[in-house]
mmCIF file of C-alpha atoms in Angstrom:
data_model
loop_
_atom_site.group_PDB
_atom_site.id
_atom_site.type_symbol
_atom_site.label_atom_id
_atom_site.label_comp_id
_atom_site.label_asym_id
_atom_site.label_seq_id
_atom_site.Cartn_x
_atom_site.Cartn_y
_atom_site.Cartn_z
ATOM 1 C CA MET A 198 0.917 -20.232 23.507
ATOM 2 C CA LEU A 199 -1.653 -18.478 21.337
ATOM 3 C CA LYS A 200 -3.563 -20.743 18.955
ATOM 4 C CA LEU A 201 -5.814 -19.372 16.249
ATOM 5 C CA ARG A 202 -8.407 -21.349 14.344
ATOM 6 C CA LEU A 203 -8.607 -19.879 10.889
ATOM 7 C CA LEU A 204 -12.072 -20.032 9.361
ATOM 8 C CA GLN A 205 -10.955 -18.299 6.166
ATOM 9 C CA PRO A 206 -7.388 -19.429 5.418
ATOM 10 C CA GLU A 207 -7.111 -17.118 2.402
ATOM 11 C CA ARG A 208 -7.499 -14.127 4.732
ATOM 12 C CA SER A 209 -5.368 -15.517 7.551
ATOM 13 C CA PHE A 210 -2.228 -13.517 6.783
ATOM 14 C CA PHE A 211 -4.184 -10.250 6.606
ATOM 15 C CA VAL A 212 -6.017 -10.956 9.885
ATOM 16 C CA LEU A 213 -2.861 -12.077 11.700
ATOM 17 C CA LYS A 214 -0.912 -9.078 10.406
ATOM 18 C CA SER A 215 -3.671 -6.698 11.571
ATOM 19 C CA PHE A 216 -3.710 -8.400 14.964
ATOM 20 C CA CYS A 217 0.082 -8.100 15.327
ATOM 21 C CA LEU A 218 0.040 -4.439 14.300
ATOM 22 C CA SER A 219 -2.701 -3.672 16.831
ATOM 23 C CA LEU A 220 -0.601 -5.337 19.559
ATOM 24 C CA ILE A 221 2.400 -3.267 18.499
ATOM 25 C CA ASP A 222 0.337 -0.068 18.563
ATOM 26 C CA ALA A 223 -0.917 -0.955 22.040
ATOM 27 C CA GLY A 224 2.690 -1.374 23.196
ATOM 28 C CA VAL A 225 2.287 -5.078 23.935
ATOM 29 C CA GLY A 226 5.378 -7.260 23.666
ATOM 30 C CA LEU A 227 9.075 -6.892 24.185
ATOM 31 C CA PRO A 228 10.873 -4.156 22.226
ATOM 32 C CA PHE A 229 12.965 -6.594 20.185
ATOM 33 C CA LEU A 230 9.859 -8.649 19.343
ATOM 34 C CA THR A 231 8.008 -5.505 18.276
ATOM 35 C CA ALA A 232 10.855 -4.475 15.970
ATOM 36 C CA SER A 233 11.066 -7.990 14.538
ATOM 37 C CA ILE A 234 7.350 -8.135 13.745
ATOM 38 C CA LYS A 235 7.443 -4.695 12.113
ATOM 39 C CA THR A 236 10.464 -5.647 10.025
ATOM 40 C CA ASN A 237 8.865 -8.867 8.787
ATOM 41 C CA ILE A 238 5.558 -7.204 7.968
ATOM 42 C CA MET A 239 7.236 -4.421 6.010
ATOM 43 C CA LYS A 240 9.701 -6.718 4.252
ATOM 44 C CA ASP A 241 9.797 -5.951 0.553
ATOM 45 C CA LEU A 242 6.305 -4.741 -0.298
ATOM 46 C CA LYS A 243 7.101 -5.226 -3.993
ATOM 47 C CA LYS A 244 7.081 -8.994 -3.512
ATOM 48 C CA LYS A 245 3.683 -9.033 -1.823
ATOM 49 C CA HIS A 246 0.303 -9.156 -3.525
ATOM 50 C CA CYS A 247 -2.866 -7.295 -2.694
ATOM 51 C CA VAL A 248 -5.556 -9.283 -0.906
ATOM 52 C CA PRO A 249 -9.300 -8.667 -1.138
ATOM 53 C CA CYS A 250 -10.241 -6.134 1.497
ATOM 54 C CA GLU A 251 -13.879 -6.044 2.517
ATOM 55 C CA GLY A 252 -15.658 -3.432 4.611
ATOM 56 C CA GLU A 253 -15.036 -5.457 7.783
ATOM 57 C CA ALA A 254 -11.327 -4.568 7.775
ATOM 58 C CA GLU A 255 -10.142 -1.474 9.594
ATOM 59 C CA PRO A 256 -8.127 1.250 7.847
ATOM 60 C CA LEU A 257 -4.525 1.621 8.956
ATOM 61 C CA ASN A 258 -4.037 4.034 11.841
ATOM 62 C CA SER A 259 -1.500 6.865 11.760
ATOM 63 C CA LEU A 260 1.254 4.805 13.439
ATOM 64 C CA GLN A 261 0.827 1.995 10.921
ATOM 65 C CA ILE A 262 0.754 4.479 8.034
ATOM 66 C CA ASN A 263 4.026 5.992 9.278
ATOM 67 C CA ASP A 264 5.619 2.533 9.255
ATOM 68 C CA TYR A 265 4.429 1.720 5.744
ATOM 69 C CA ILE A 266 5.277 5.099 4.178
ATOM 70 C CA LYS A 267 8.949 4.563 5.074
ATOM 71 C CA ASN A 268 9.038 1.580 2.704
ATOM 72 C CA ILE A 269 8.050 3.389 -0.490
ATOM 73 C CA SER A 270 9.438 6.371 -2.399
ATOM 74 C CA PRO A 271 9.570 9.572 -0.324
ATOM 75 C CA GLU A 272 7.668 11.226 -3.171
ATOM 76 C CA TRP A 273 4.463 9.585 -1.921
ATOM 77 C CA LYS A 274 2.574 11.893 0.428
ATOM 78 C CA VAL A 275 -0.102 10.930 2.942
ATOM 79 C CA ILE A 276 -3.312 12.924 2.503
ATOM 80 C CA ASP A 277 -5.596 13.144 5.580
ATOM 81 C CA ASN A 278 -4.508 9.624 6.653
ATOM 82 C CA LYS A 279 -6.968 8.350 4.011
ATOM 83 C CA LYS A 280 -4.900 8.156 0.828
ATOM 84 C CA ILE A 281 -1.396 8.455 -0.552
ATOM 85 C CA ARG A 282 -0.523 10.601 -3.564
ATOM 86 C CA ARG A 283 2.444 10.865 -5.879
ATOM 87 C CA GLU A 284 2.979 13.248 -8.787
ATOM 88 C CA PHE A 285 4.923 12.219 -11.883
ATOM 89 C CA THR A 286 6.195 14.651 -14.531
ATOM 90 C CA LEU A 287 6.682 13.104 -17.953
ATOM 91 C CA LYS A 288 8.082 14.530 -21.205
ATOM 92 C CA ASP A 289 4.698 15.170 -22.821
ATOM 93 C CA PHE A 290 1.106 13.929 -23.052
ATOM 94 C CA LYS A 291 2.176 10.847 -24.995
ATOM 95 C CA GLY A 292 4.592 9.993 -22.160
ATOM 96 C CA SER A 293 1.763 10.422 -19.656
ATOM 97 C CA MET A 294 -0.392 7.957 -21.570
ATOM 98 C CA ALA A 295 2.501 5.485 -21.909
ATOM 99 C CA PHE A 296 3.057 5.670 -18.147
ATOM 100 C CA ILE A 297 -0.619 5.010 -17.435
ATOM 101 C CA ASN A 298 -0.603 2.103 -19.888
ATOM 102 C CA THR A 299 2.404 0.697 -18.022
ATOM 103 C CA ILE A 300 0.817 0.818 -14.569
ATOM 104 C CA ALA A 301 -2.663 -0.329 -15.670
ATOM 105 C CA PRO A 302 -1.661 -4.017 -16.034
ATOM 106 C CA ILE A 303 0.066 -3.885 -12.634
ATOM 107 C CA ALA A 304 -3.120 -2.559 -11.024
ATOM 108 C CA GLU A 305 -5.201 -5.178 -12.844
ATOM 109 C CA GLU A 306 -2.905 -7.991 -11.738
ATOM 110 C CA GLU A 307 -3.181 -6.810 -8.130
ATOM 111 C CA ASP A 308 -6.932 -6.116 -8.477
ATOM 112 C CA HIS A 309 -6.325 -2.784 -6.751
ATOM 113 C CA HIS A 310 -6.890 0.298 -8.845
ATOM 114 C CA PRO A 311 -5.509 3.819 -8.372
ATOM 115 C CA ASP A 312 -7.290 7.078 -9.004
ATOM 116 C CA ILE A 313 -5.388 8.654 -11.888
ATOM 117 C CA HIS A 314 -5.412 12.349 -12.825
ATOM 118 C CA VAL A 315 -3.764 13.516 -16.056
ATOM 119 C CA TYR A 316 -2.743 17.122 -16.749
ATOM 120 C CA TYR A 317 -0.859 17.103 -20.057
ATOM 121 C CA LYS A 318 2.586 15.886 -18.924
ATOM 122 C CA GLU A 319 1.748 15.545 -15.248
ATOM 123 C CA VAL A 320 0.164 12.396 -13.819
ATOM 124 C CA ILE A 321 -1.089 12.232 -10.249
ATOM 125 C CA ILE A 322 -1.645 8.795 -8.740
ATOM 126 C CA GLU A 323 -3.798 8.480 -5.624
ATOM 127 C CA LEU A 324 -4.218 5.242 -3.721
ATOM 128 C CA THR A 325 -6.839 4.431 -1.126
ATOM 129 C CA THR A 326 -8.929 1.408 -0.244
ATOM 130 C CA HIS A 327 -12.458 2.580 -0.970
ATOM 131 C CA ALA A 328 -14.082 -0.470 0.677
ATOM 132 C CA ILE A 329 -12.767 0.579 4.105
ATOM 133 C CA GLY A 330 -12.640 4.342 3.615
ATOM 134 C CA GLY A 331 -8.920 4.657 4.204
ATOM 135 C CA LEU A 332 -5.505 3.137 3.691
ATOM 136 C CA SER A 333 -4.670 -0.559 3.763
ATOM 137 C CA GLU A 334 -1.489 -2.493 3.105
ATOM 138 C CA ASN A 335 -2.751 -2.945 -0.477
ATOM 139 C CA ASP A 336 -2.198 0.759 -1.160
ATOM 140 C CA PHE A 337 1.442 0.521 -0.129
ATOM 141 C CA ILE A 338 1.986 -2.710 -2.071
ATOM 142 C CA LEU A 339 0.713 -1.072 -5.259
ATOM 143 C CA ALA A 340 2.712 2.107 -4.539
ATOM 144 C CA ALA A 341 5.903 0.035 -4.206
ATOM 145 C CA LYS A 342 5.187 -1.651 -7.535
ATOM 146 C CA ILE A 343 4.487 1.704 -9.217
ATOM 147 C CA ASP A 344 7.797 2.958 -7.789
ATOM 148 C CA ASP A 345 9.526 0.256 -9.840
ATOM 149 C CA VAL A 346 8.228 1.666 -13.147
ATOM 150 C CA ASP A 347 11.012 3.425 -15.065
ATOM 151 C CA VAL A 348 9.689 6.811 -16.210
ATOM 152 C CA SER A 349 13.032 8.151 -17.429
ATOM 153 C CA GLY A 350 12.222 7.566 -21.115
ATOM 154 C CA LEU A 351 8.648 8.753 -20.867
#
């Protein structure tokens, strides 16, 4: 039985999750166990919260990114395995600003902030974890929460 002594309990989930994903990527474990771990890790990103991610963490690898991207809107695109991007088309500039003002409090609450580009009625959201130079689970958590924003009236 594997026992872990957690020196930083607040980071324990993130560390354990990273460890499990690295085992999965290495092909360690029984197939049903691998599927079970993946399912539990990916379970409802919208209900999760971003955790502080320092430079010591590793960016997600391409296999992990492929698992996470399946759990958010297909409109999100992976760019160079370093960020995800989604384009939104609103009714006009005022709608663009309303959309940004809707997602800003979500980003603040999660303490994870997107790069936002505005072109009149088009808004492009890019997510990356700058501290690690690539993608982390935080990017997919925030993407899932942005997916929940209703833009139909904007």
